[in-house]
Amino acid sequence: MTTNPTDSTLDDILAATATEQAPEGAAGSAEPVQSPEEKIAALEAEVAQLKNDYLRALADTQNAKRMAQKQIEDNSKYAMSNFAKELLPVADNLTRALMAAPEAARAASTDLNTLAVGVEMTEKELQNALGKYGVRRIDSLNQPFNPHHHQAMQEVDRTDIPSGTVVMVYQDGYLIQDRLLRPAMVVVSKGGPARTPEADTPSAAGVNQTV
């Protein structure tokens, strides 16, 4: 059988071409090789991200712990709020009873004076009991009007005292710890001179510390 020289040459050319192209195809499908410096940089970036995630989780945990602790403290401090509110009308009635027995009437009647003394003792004991749980009566009379502690029921013209002074208390207000339990219902002056900063000193904060 006679071999065609042209066919042999064509086969050799195709084989050589396939041999030259094979490494290029293999190299194209392989992933690029990272240098040691690139690997170190990638690891450092991963460590930094993990550290950031850890610090964020730690901060969230600490915030949650602080909030839970504050909630526990608030529950302990203000646990008496509802019960104290129920007792305030009793304190109001005792105060009204004493106001209904002026000094002149007590001096004229031994029985009335004895009764008034008993009411005074009861009222004092009640205030002391409330004070043990952080409940304090707001000292409002002749104090500057404080919108955080007072509820103005009426304004009256008084030119002899600074405007915004509490001149009458309809109903005492109370605090429990640092929170308002009940605002005081008051009458406030108007038409007088402007209040000076000296008149609004911390001593006029409106809280009776000795109940």
mmCIF file with all atom_site columns, C-alpha atoms in Angstrom:
data_model
loop_
_atom_site.group_PDB
_atom_site.id
_atom_site.type_symbol
_atom_site.label_atom_id
_atom_site.label_alt_id
_atom_site.label_comp_id
_atom_site.label_asym_id
_atom_site.label_entity_id
_atom_site.label_seq_id
_atom_site.pdbx_PDB_ins_code
_atom_site.Cartn_x
_atom_site.Cartn_y
_atom_site.Cartn_z
_atom_site.occupancy
_atom_site.B_iso_or_equiv
_atom_site.pdbx_formal_charge
_atom_site.auth_seq_id
_atom_site.auth_comp_id
_atom_site.auth_asym_id
_atom_site.auth_atom_id
_atom_site.pdbx_PDB_model_num
ATOM 1   C CA . MET A 1 1   ? 0.000   0.000  0.000   1.00 0.00 ? 1   MET A CA 1
ATOM 2   C CA . THR A 1 2   ? 1.381   3.366  -0.960  1.00 0.00 ? 2   THR A CA 1
ATOM 3   C CA . THR A 1 3   ? 1.349   6.189  1.676   1.00 0.00 ? 3   THR A CA 1
ATOM 4   C CA . ASN A 1 4   ? 0.478   9.657  0.527   1.00 0.00 ? 4   ASN A CA 1
ATOM 5   C CA . PRO A 1 5   ? 3.253   12.030 1.677   1.00 0.00 ? 5   PRO A CA 1
ATOM 6   C CA . THR A 1 6   ? 0.751   14.832 1.935   1.00 0.00 ? 6   THR A CA 1
ATOM 7   C CA . ASP A 1 7   ? -1.397  12.887 4.444   1.00 0.00 ? 7   ASP A CA 1
ATOM 8   C CA . SER A 1 8   ? 1.646   12.081 6.622   1.00 0.00 ? 8   SER A CA 1
ATOM 9   C CA . THR A 1 9   ? 2.733   15.682 6.730   1.00 0.00 ? 9   THR A CA 1
ATOM 10  C CA . LEU A 1 10  ? -0.776  16.830 7.664   1.00 0.00 ? 10  LEU A CA 1
ATOM 11  C CA . ASP A 1 11  ? -0.943  14.322 10.541  1.00 0.00 ? 11  ASP A CA 1
ATOM 12  C CA . ASP A 1 12  ? 2.398   15.512 11.877  1.00 0.00 ? 12  ASP A CA 1
ATOM 13  C CA . ILE A 1 13  ? 1.284   19.133 11.788  1.00 0.00 ? 13  ILE A CA 1
ATOM 14  C CA . LEU A 1 14  ? -1.988  18.373 13.649  1.00 0.00 ? 14  LEU A CA 1
ATOM 15  C CA . ALA A 1 15  ? -0.165  16.350 16.308  1.00 0.00 ? 15  ALA A CA 1
ATOM 16  C CA . ALA A 1 16  ? 2.362   19.110 16.872  1.00 0.00 ? 16  ALA A CA 1
ATOM 17  C CA . THR A 1 17  ? -0.385  21.702 17.152  1.00 0.00 ? 17  THR A CA 1
ATOM 18  C CA . ALA A 1 18  ? -2.286  19.617 19.725  1.00 0.00 ? 18  ALA A CA 1
ATOM 19  C CA . THR A 1 19  ? 0.890   19.172 21.773  1.00 0.00 ? 19  THR A CA 1
ATOM 20  C CA . GLU A 1 20  ? 1.546   22.918 21.836  1.00 0.00 ? 20  GLU A CA 1
ATOM 21  C CA . GLN A 1 21  ? -2.044  23.826 22.794  1.00 0.00 ? 21  GLN A CA 1
ATOM 22  C CA . ALA A 1 22  ? -2.522  21.239 25.554  1.00 0.00 ? 22  ALA A CA 1
ATOM 23  C CA . PRO A 1 23  ? -0.447  23.006 28.263  1.00 0.00 ? 23  PRO A CA 1
ATOM 24  C CA . GLU A 1 24  ? -2.141  26.324 27.505  1.00 0.00 ? 24  GLU A CA 1
ATOM 25  C CA . GLY A 1 25  ? -5.597  24.807 28.044  1.00 0.00 ? 25  GLY A CA 1
ATOM 26  C CA . ALA A 1 26  ? -4.513  23.132 31.276  1.00 0.00 ? 26  ALA A CA 1
ATOM 27  C CA . ALA A 1 27  ? -2.963  26.324 32.560  1.00 0.00 ? 27  ALA A CA 1
ATOM 28  C CA . GLY A 1 28  ? -6.103  28.309 31.745  1.00 0.00 ? 28  GLY A CA 1
ATOM 29  C CA . SER A 1 29  ? -8.328  26.049 33.881  1.00 0.00 ? 29  SER A CA 1
ATOM 30  C CA . ALA A 1 30  ? -6.063  26.091 36.979  1.00 0.00 ? 30  ALA A CA 1
ATOM 31  C CA . GLU A 1 31  ? -6.593  28.638 39.830  1.00 0.00 ? 31  GLU A CA 1
ATOM 32  C CA . PRO A 1 32  ? -3.968  31.365 40.211  1.00 0.00 ? 32  PRO A CA 1
ATOM 33  C CA . VAL A 1 33  ? -1.383  30.575 42.847  1.00 0.00 ? 33  VAL A CA 1
ATOM 34  C CA . GLN A 1 34  ? -1.187  33.100 45.749  1.00 0.00 ? 34  GLN A CA 1
ATOM 35  C CA . SER A 1 35  ? 2.136   34.326 46.932  1.00 0.00 ? 35  SER A CA 1
ATOM 36  C CA . PRO A 1 36  ? 3.029   33.948 50.649  1.00 0.00 ? 36  PRO A CA 1
ATOM 37  C CA . GLU A 1 37  ? 2.514   37.681 51.140  1.00 0.00 ? 37  GLU A CA 1
ATOM 38  C CA . GLU A 1 38  ? -0.980  37.488 49.661  1.00 0.00 ? 38  GLU A CA 1
ATOM 39  C CA . LYS A 1 39  ? -1.873  34.530 51.891  1.00 0.00 ? 39  LYS A CA 1
ATOM 40  C CA . ILE A 1 40  ? -0.676  36.412 54.990  1.00 0.00 ? 40  ILE A CA 1
ATOM 41  C CA . ALA A 1 41  ? -2.663  39.504 54.009  1.00 0.00 ? 41  ALA A CA 1
ATOM 42  C CA . ALA A 1 42  ? -5.819  37.412 53.498  1.00 0.00 ? 42  ALA A CA 1
ATOM 43  C CA . LEU A 1 43  ? -5.396  35.722 56.891  1.00 0.00 ? 43  LEU A CA 1
ATOM 44  C CA . GLU A 1 44  ? -4.821  39.057 58.616  1.00 0.00 ? 44  GLU A CA 1
ATOM 45  C CA . ALA A 1 45  ? -7.997  40.455 57.055  1.00 0.00 ? 45  ALA A CA 1
ATOM 46  C CA . GLU A 1 46  ? -9.953  37.419 58.236  1.00 0.00 ? 46  GLU A CA 1
ATOM 47  C CA . VAL A 1 47  ? -8.562  37.743 61.770  1.00 0.00 ? 47  VAL A CA 1
ATOM 48  C CA . ALA A 1 48  ? -9.460  41.446 61.831  1.00 0.00 ? 48  ALA A CA 1
ATOM 49  C CA . GLN A 1 49  ? -13.032 40.665 60.759  1.00 0.00 ? 49  GLN A CA 1
ATOM 50  C CA . LEU A 1 50  ? -13.384 37.959 63.409  1.00 0.00 ? 50  LEU A CA 1
ATOM 51  C CA . LYS A 1 51  ? -12.032 40.326 66.064  1.00 0.00 ? 51  LYS A CA 1
ATOM 52  C CA . ASN A 1 52  ? -14.492 43.022 65.016  1.00 0.00 ? 52  ASN A CA 1
ATOM 53  C CA . ASP A 1 53  ? -17.394 40.549 65.165  1.00 0.00 ? 53  ASP A CA 1
ATOM 54  C CA . TYR A 1 54  ? -16.287 39.413 68.626  1.00 0.00 ? 54  TYR A CA 1
ATOM 55  C CA . LEU A 1 55  ? -16.038 42.962 69.989  1.00 0.00 ? 55  LEU A CA 1
ATOM 56  C CA . ARG A 1 56  ? -19.462 43.810 68.595  1.00 0.00 ? 56  ARG A CA 1
ATOM 57  C CA . ALA A 1 57  ? -21.013 40.717 70.167  1.00 0.00 ? 57  ALA A CA 1
ATOM 58  C CA . LEU A 1 58  ? -19.279 41.504 73.473  1.00 0.00 ? 58  LEU A CA 1
ATOM 59  C CA . ALA A 1 59  ? -20.626 45.073 73.445  1.00 0.00 ? 59  ALA A CA 1
ATOM 60  C CA . ASP A 1 60  ? -24.153 43.824 72.727  1.00 0.00 ? 60  ASP A CA 1
ATOM 61  C CA . THR A 1 61  ? -23.891 41.360 75.604  1.00 0.00 ? 61  THR A CA 1
ATOM 62  C CA . GLN A 1 62  ? -22.674 44.030 78.025  1.00 0.00 ? 62  GLN A CA 1
ATOM 63  C CA . ASN A 1 63  ? -25.464 46.414 76.983  1.00 0.00 ? 63  ASN A CA 1
ATOM 64  C CA . ALA A 1 64  ? -28.063 43.704 77.492  1.00 0.00 ? 64  ALA A CA 1
ATOM 65  C CA . LYS A 1 65  ? -26.586 42.926 80.911  1.00 0.00 ? 65  LYS A CA 1
ATOM 66  C CA . ARG A 1 66  ? -26.694 46.594 81.952  1.00 0.00 ? 66  ARG A CA 1
ATOM 67  C CA . MET A 1 67  ? -30.290 46.947 80.785  1.00 0.00 ? 67  MET A CA 1
ATOM 68  C CA . ALA A 1 68  ? -31.317 43.840 82.695  1.00 0.00 ? 68  ALA A CA 1
ATOM 69  C CA . GLN A 1 69  ? -29.551 45.077 85.842  1.00 0.00 ? 69  GLN A CA 1
ATOM 70  C CA . LYS A 1 70  ? -31.247 48.482 85.572  1.00 0.00 ? 70  LYS A CA 1
ATOM 71  C CA . GLN A 1 71  ? -34.614 46.796 85.143  1.00 0.00 ? 71  GLN A CA 1
ATOM 72  C CA . ILE A 1 72  ? -34.008 44.752 88.288  1.00 0.00 ? 72  ILE A CA 1
ATOM 73  C CA . GLU A 1 73  ? -32.986 47.874 90.223  1.00 0.00 ? 73  GLU A CA 1
ATOM 74  C CA . ASP A 1 74  ? -36.018 49.820 88.983  1.00 0.00 ? 74  ASP A CA 1
ATOM 75  C CA . ASN A 1 75  ? -38.350 46.985 89.926  1.00 0.00 ? 75  ASN A CA 1
ATOM 76  C CA . SER A 1 76  ? -36.872 47.017 93.410  1.00 0.00 ? 76  SER A CA 1
ATOM 77  C CA . LYS A 1 77  ? -36.931 50.812 93.803  1.00 0.00 ? 77  LYS A CA 1
ATOM 78  C CA . TYR A 1 78  ? -40.430 51.375 92.465  1.00 0.00 ? 78  TYR A CA 1
ATOM 79  C CA . ALA A 1 79  ? -42.151 48.188 93.612  1.00 0.00 ? 79  ALA A CA 1
ATOM 80  C CA . MET A 1 80  ? -44.119 50.236 96.169  1.00 0.00 ? 80  MET A CA 1
ATOM 81  C CA . SER A 1 81  ? -45.528 52.673 93.605  1.00 0.00 ? 81  SER A CA 1
ATOM 82  C CA . ASN A 1 82  ? -49.000 51.187 93.235  1.00 0.00 ? 82  ASN A CA 1
ATOM 83  C CA . PHE A 1 83  ? -49.395 50.494 96.949  1.00 0.00 ? 83  PHE A CA 1
ATOM 84  C CA . ALA A 1 84  ? -48.171 53.988 97.847  1.00 0.00 ? 84  ALA A CA 1
ATOM 85  C CA . LYS A 1 85  ? -50.700 55.553 95.474  1.00 0.00 ? 85  LYS A CA 1
ATOM 86  C CA . GLU A 1 86  ? -53.462 53.720 97.321  1.00 0.00 ? 86  GLU A CA 1
ATOM 87  C CA . LEU A 1 87  ? -52.255 55.224 100.624 1.00 0.00 ? 87  LEU A CA 1
ATOM 88  C CA . LEU A 1 88  ? -52.048 58.823 99.413  1.00 0.00 ? 88  LEU A CA 1
ATOM 89  C CA . PRO A 1 89  ? -55.802 59.484 99.804  1.00 0.00 ? 89  PRO A CA 1
ATOM 90  C CA . VAL A 1 90  ? -55.453 58.387 103.439 1.00 0.00 ? 90  VAL A CA 1
ATOM 91  C CA . ALA A 1 91  ? -52.681 60.941 103.923 1.00 0.00 ? 91  ALA A CA 1
ATOM 92  C CA . ASP A 1 92  ? -54.851 63.566 102.216 1.00 0.00 ? 92  ASP A CA 1
ATOM 93  C CA . ASN A 1 93  ? -57.764 62.908 104.567 1.00 0.00 ? 93  ASN A CA 1
ATOM 94  C CA . LEU A 1 94  ? -55.548 63.157 107.633 1.00 0.00 ? 94  LEU A CA 1
ATOM 95  C CA . THR A 1 95  ? -54.214 66.498 106.395 1.00 0.00 ? 95  THR A CA 1
ATOM 96  C CA . ARG A 1 96  ? -57.736 67.786 105.766 1.00 0.00 ? 96  ARG A CA 1
ATOM 97  C CA . ALA A 1 97  ? -58.794 66.686 109.244 1.00 0.00 ? 97  ALA A CA 1
ATOM 98  C CA . LEU A 1 98  ? -55.974 68.723 110.779 1.00 0.00 ? 98  LEU A CA 1
ATOM 99  C CA . MET A 1 99  ? -56.862 71.748 108.649 1.00 0.00 ? 99  MET A CA 1
ATOM 100 C CA . ALA A 1 100 ? -60.433 71.502 109.938 1.00 0.00 ? 100 ALA A CA 1
ATOM 101 C CA . ALA A 1 101 ? -59.175 71.923 113.500 1.00 0.00 ? 101 ALA A CA 1
ATOM 102 C CA . PRO A 1 102 ? -57.501 75.357 113.683 1.00 0.00 ? 102 PRO A CA 1
ATOM 103 C CA . GLU A 1 103 ? -55.448 76.357 116.697 1.00 0.00 ? 103 GLU A CA 1
ATOM 104 C CA . ALA A 1 104 ? -58.156 78.629 118.103 1.00 0.00 ? 104 ALA A CA 1
ATOM 105 C CA . ALA A 1 105 ? -60.733 75.841 118.059 1.00 0.00 ? 105 ALA A CA 1
ATOM 106 C CA . ARG A 1 106 ? -58.294 73.391 119.616 1.00 0.00 ? 106 ARG A CA 1
ATOM 107 C CA . ALA A 1 107 ? -57.472 75.841 122.383 1.00 0.00 ? 107 ALA A CA 1
ATOM 108 C CA . ALA A 1 108 ? -61.169 76.244 123.162 1.00 0.00 ? 108 ALA A CA 1
ATOM 109 C CA . SER A 1 109 ? -61.915 72.509 123.294 1.00 0.00 ? 109 SER A CA 1
ATOM 110 C CA . THR A 1 110 ? -59.850 69.923 125.132 1.00 0.00 ? 110 THR A CA 1
ATOM 111 C CA . ASP A 1 111 ? -61.610 67.063 123.376 1.00 0.00 ? 111 ASP A CA 1
ATOM 112 C CA . LEU A 1 112 ? -60.960 68.566 119.946 1.00 0.00 ? 112 LEU A CA 1
ATOM 113 C CA . ASN A 1 113 ? -57.329 69.168 120.821 1.00 0.00 ? 113 ASN A CA 1
ATOM 114 C CA . THR A 1 114 ? -56.913 65.581 122.006 1.00 0.00 ? 114 THR A CA 1
ATOM 115 C CA . LEU A 1 115 ? -58.460 64.304 118.792 1.00 0.00 ? 115 LEU A CA 1
ATOM 116 C CA . ALA A 1 116 ? -56.243 66.573 116.696 1.00 0.00 ? 116 ALA A CA 1
ATOM 117 C CA . VAL A 1 117 ? -53.125 65.374 118.505 1.00 0.00 ? 117 VAL A CA 1
ATOM 118 C CA . GLY A 1 118 ? -54.091 61.790 117.713 1.00 0.00 ? 118 GLY A CA 1
ATOM 119 C CA . VAL A 1 119 ? -54.590 62.662 114.049 1.00 0.00 ? 119 VAL A CA 1
ATOM 120 C CA . GLU A 1 120 ? -51.213 64.422 113.974 1.00 0.00 ? 120 GLU A CA 1
ATOM 121 C CA . MET A 1 121 ? -49.484 61.364 115.392 1.00 0.00 ? 121 MET A CA 1
ATOM 122 C CA . THR A 1 122 ? -51.207 59.094 112.877 1.00 0.00 ? 122 THR A CA 1
ATOM 123 C CA . GLU A 1 123 ? -50.316 61.381 109.984 1.00 0.00 ? 123 GLU A CA 1
ATOM 124 C CA . LYS A 1 124 ? -46.688 61.529 111.113 1.00 0.00 ? 124 LYS A CA 1
ATOM 125 C CA . GLU A 1 125 ? -46.453 57.747 111.415 1.00 0.00 ? 125 GLU A CA 1
ATOM 126 C CA . LEU A 1 126 ? -47.911 57.328 107.939 1.00 0.00 ? 126 LEU A CA 1
ATOM 127 C CA . GLN A 1 127 ? -45.407 59.769 106.449 1.00 0.00 ? 127 GLN A CA 1
ATOM 128 C CA . ASN A 1 128 ? -42.548 57.988 108.216 1.00 0.00 ? 128 ASN A CA 1
ATOM 129 C CA . ALA A 1 129 ? -43.727 54.630 106.899 1.00 0.00 ? 129 ALA A CA 1
ATOM 130 C CA . LEU A 1 130 ? -43.920 55.984 103.359 1.00 0.00 ? 130 LEU A CA 1
ATOM 131 C CA . GLY A 1 131 ? -40.487 57.551 103.752 1.00 0.00 ? 131 GLY A CA 1
ATOM 132 C CA . LYS A 1 132 ? -38.929 54.175 104.530 1.00 0.00 ? 132 LYS A CA 1
ATOM 133 C CA . TYR A 1 133 ? -39.813 53.130 100.990 1.00 0.00 ? 133 TYR A CA 1
ATOM 134 C CA . GLY A 1 134 ? -38.583 56.298 99.326  1.00 0.00 ? 134 GLY A CA 1
ATOM 135 C CA . VAL A 1 135 ? -41.952 58.083 99.172  1.00 0.00 ? 135 VAL A CA 1
ATOM 136 C CA . ARG A 1 136 ? -41.550 61.787 99.949  1.00 0.00 ? 136 ARG A CA 1
ATOM 137 C CA . ARG A 1 137 ? -44.039 64.620 100.073 1.00 0.00 ? 137 ARG A CA 1
ATOM 138 C CA . ILE A 1 138 ? -43.256 67.561 97.799  1.00 0.00 ? 138 ILE A CA 1
ATOM 139 C CA . ASP A 1 139 ? -42.848 70.815 99.698  1.00 0.00 ? 139 ASP A CA 1
ATOM 140 C CA . SER A 1 140 ? -44.722 73.166 97.370  1.00 0.00 ? 140 SER A CA 1
ATOM 141 C CA . LEU A 1 141 ? -46.022 76.156 99.335  1.00 0.00 ? 141 LEU A CA 1
ATOM 142 C CA . ASN A 1 142 ? -44.085 79.387 98.621  1.00 0.00 ? 142 ASN A CA 1
ATOM 143 C CA . GLN A 1 143 ? -41.845 77.507 96.197  1.00 0.00 ? 143 GLN A CA 1
ATOM 144 C CA . PRO A 1 144 ? -41.356 78.356 92.507  1.00 0.00 ? 144 PRO A CA 1
ATOM 145 C CA . PHE A 1 145 ? -43.806 76.606 90.238  1.00 0.00 ? 145 PHE A CA 1
ATOM 146 C CA . ASN A 1 146 ? -42.176 73.440 88.898  1.00 0.00 ? 146 ASN A CA 1
ATOM 147 C CA . PRO A 1 147 ? -43.991 71.871 85.926  1.00 0.00 ? 147 PRO A CA 1
ATOM 148 C CA . HIS A 1 148 ? -42.328 68.545 86.740  1.00 0.00 ? 148 HIS A CA 1
ATOM 149 C CA . HIS A 1 149 ? -43.837 68.493 90.245  1.00 0.00 ? 149 HIS A CA 1
ATOM 150 C CA . HIS A 1 150 ? -46.845 70.798 90.146  1.00 0.00 ? 150 HIS A CA 1
ATOM 151 C CA . GLN A 1 151 ? -50.180 70.949 88.370  1.00 0.00 ? 151 GLN A CA 1
ATOM 152 C CA . ALA A 1 152 ? -51.490 74.516 88.261  1.00 0.00 ? 152 ALA A CA 1
ATOM 153 C CA . MET A 1 153 ? -55.207 74.605 89.016  1.00 0.00 ? 153 MET A CA 1
ATOM 154 C CA . GLN A 1 154 ? -55.553 78.384 89.174  1.00 0.00 ? 154 GLN A CA 1
ATOM 155 C CA . GLU A 1 155 ? -53.624 81.663 88.899  1.00 0.00 ? 155 GLU A CA 1
ATOM 156 C CA . VAL A 1 156 ? -54.153 84.624 91.210  1.00 0.00 ? 156 VAL A CA 1
ATOM 157 C CA . ASP A 1 157 ? -52.883 88.199 91.034  1.00 0.00 ? 157 ASP A CA 1
ATOM 158 C CA . ARG A 1 158 ? -50.170 88.860 93.606  1.00 0.00 ? 158 ARG A CA 1
ATOM 159 C CA . THR A 1 159 ? -47.937 91.873 93.129  1.00 0.00 ? 159 THR A CA 1
ATOM 160 C CA . ASP A 1 160 ? -46.050 91.403 96.408  1.00 0.00 ? 160 ASP A CA 1
ATOM 161 C CA . ILE A 1 161 ? -44.290 88.157 95.458  1.00 0.00 ? 161 ILE A CA 1
ATOM 162 C CA . PRO A 1 162 ? -42.484 86.943 92.320  1.00 0.00 ? 162 PRO A CA 1
ATOM 163 C CA . SER A 1 163 ? -44.670 85.603 89.555  1.00 0.00 ? 163 SER A CA 1
ATOM 164 C CA . GLY A 1 164 ? -44.869 81.840 89.390  1.00 0.00 ? 164 GLY A CA 1
ATOM 165 C CA . THR A 1 165 ? -44.861 81.285 93.152  1.00 0.00 ? 165 THR A CA 1
ATOM 166 C CA . VAL A 1 166 ? -47.067 78.586 94.659  1.00 0.00 ? 166 VAL A CA 1
ATOM 167 C CA . VAL A 1 167 ? -49.409 80.422 97.038  1.00 0.00 ? 167 VAL A CA 1
ATOM 168 C CA . MET A 1 168 ? -51.826 77.604 97.865  1.00 0.00 ? 168 MET A CA 1
ATOM 169 C CA . VAL A 1 169 ? -51.768 73.804 97.763  1.00 0.00 ? 169 VAL A CA 1
ATOM 170 C CA . TYR A 1 170 ? -55.038 72.021 97.065  1.00 0.00 ? 170 TYR A CA 1
ATOM 171 C CA . GLN A 1 171 ? -53.468 68.571 97.240  1.00 0.00 ? 171 GLN A CA 1
ATOM 172 C CA . ASP A 1 172 ? -49.941 67.524 98.166  1.00 0.00 ? 172 ASP A CA 1
ATOM 173 C CA . GLY A 1 173 ? -47.725 65.909 95.571  1.00 0.00 ? 173 GLY A CA 1
ATOM 174 C CA . TYR A 1 174 ? -45.383 62.980 96.204  1.00 0.00 ? 174 TYR A CA 1
ATOM 175 C CA . LEU A 1 175 ? -42.197 61.497 94.788  1.00 0.00 ? 175 LEU A CA 1
ATOM 176 C CA . ILE A 1 176 ? -40.990 57.922 95.008  1.00 0.00 ? 176 ILE A CA 1
ATOM 177 C CA . GLN A 1 177 ? -37.213 57.899 94.843  1.00 0.00 ? 177 GLN A CA 1
ATOM 178 C CA . ASP A 1 178 ? -36.492 60.236 91.911  1.00 0.00 ? 178 ASP A CA 1
ATOM 179 C CA . ARG A 1 179 ? -39.804 59.732 90.095  1.00 0.00 ? 179 ARG A CA 1
ATOM 180 C CA . LEU A 1 180 ? -43.038 61.650 90.356  1.00 0.00 ? 180 LEU A CA 1
ATOM 181 C CA . LEU A 1 181 ? -45.710 59.598 92.082  1.00 0.00 ? 181 LEU A CA 1
ATOM 182 C CA . ARG A 1 182 ? -48.392 62.294 92.021  1.00 0.00 ? 182 ARG A CA 1
ATOM 183 C CA . PRO A 1 183 ? -48.187 65.994 91.112  1.00 0.00 ? 183 PRO A CA 1
ATOM 184 C CA . ALA A 1 184 ? -49.213 68.621 93.621  1.00 0.00 ? 184 ALA A CA 1
ATOM 185 C CA . MET A 1 185 ? -52.348 70.575 92.722  1.00 0.00 ? 185 MET A CA 1
ATOM 186 C CA . VAL A 1 186 ? -51.500 74.210 93.352  1.00 0.00 ? 186 VAL A CA 1
ATOM 187 C CA . VAL A 1 187 ? -52.493 77.849 92.907  1.00 0.00 ? 187 VAL A CA 1
ATOM 188 C CA . VAL A 1 188 ? -49.803 80.015 91.301  1.00 0.00 ? 188 VAL A CA 1
ATOM 189 C CA . SER A 1 189 ? -49.232 83.757 91.538  1.00 0.00 ? 189 SER A CA 1
ATOM 190 C CA . LYS A 1 190 ? -49.063 86.129 88.588  1.00 0.00 ? 190 LYS A CA 1
ATOM 191 C CA . GLY A 1 191 ? -48.564 89.847 88.048  1.00 0.00 ? 191 GLY A CA 1
ATOM 192 C CA . GLY A 1 192 ? -45.657 90.169 90.466  1.00 0.00 ? 192 GLY A CA 1
ATOM 193 C CA . PRO A 1 193 ? -41.987 90.937 89.814  1.00 0.00 ? 193 PRO A CA 1
ATOM 194 C CA . ALA A 1 194 ? -39.939 88.565 87.700  1.00 0.00 ? 194 ALA A CA 1
ATOM 195 C CA . ARG A 1 195 ? -38.287 85.752 89.602  1.00 0.00 ? 195 ARG A CA 1
ATOM 196 C CA . THR A 1 196 ? -34.527 86.122 90.045  1.00 0.00 ? 196 THR A CA 1
ATOM 197 C CA . PRO A 1 197 ? -32.069 83.227 89.585  1.00 0.00 ? 197 PRO A CA 1
ATOM 198 C CA . GLU A 1 198 ? -31.197 83.468 93.290  1.00 0.00 ? 198 GLU A CA 1
ATOM 199 C CA . ALA A 1 199 ? -34.788 82.605 94.135  1.00 0.00 ? 199 ALA A CA 1
ATOM 200 C CA . ASP A 1 200 ? -34.545 79.364 92.164  1.00 0.00 ? 200 ASP A CA 1
ATOM 201 C CA . THR A 1 201 ? -31.730 77.773 94.142  1.00 0.00 ? 201 THR A CA 1
ATOM 202 C CA . PRO A 1 202 ? -31.463 73.976 94.572  1.00 0.00 ? 202 PRO A CA 1
ATOM 203 C CA . SER A 1 203 ? -32.954 74.364 98.059  1.00 0.00 ? 203 SER A CA 1
ATOM 204 C CA . ALA A 1 204 ? -36.207 75.337 96.356  1.00 0.00 ? 204 ALA A CA 1
ATOM 205 C CA . ALA A 1 205 ? -36.392 72.075 94.446  1.00 0.00 ? 205 ALA A CA 1
ATOM 206 C CA . GLY A 1 206 ? -39.706 71.377 96.134  1.00 0.00 ? 206 GLY A CA 1
ATOM 207 C CA . VAL A 1 207 ? -38.892 68.107 97.889  1.00 0.00 ? 207 VAL A CA 1
ATOM 208 C CA . ASN A 1 208 ? -39.378 67.643 101.598 1.00 0.00 ? 208 ASN A CA 1
ATOM 209 C CA . GLN A 1 209 ? -36.454 65.482 102.717 1.00 0.00 ? 209 GLN A CA 1
ATOM 210 C CA . THR A 1 210 ? -37.652 65.043 106.313 1.00 0.00 ? 210 THR A CA 1
ATOM 211 C CA . VAL A 1 211 ? -40.923 63.161 105.952 1.00 0.00 ? 211 VAL A CA 1
#
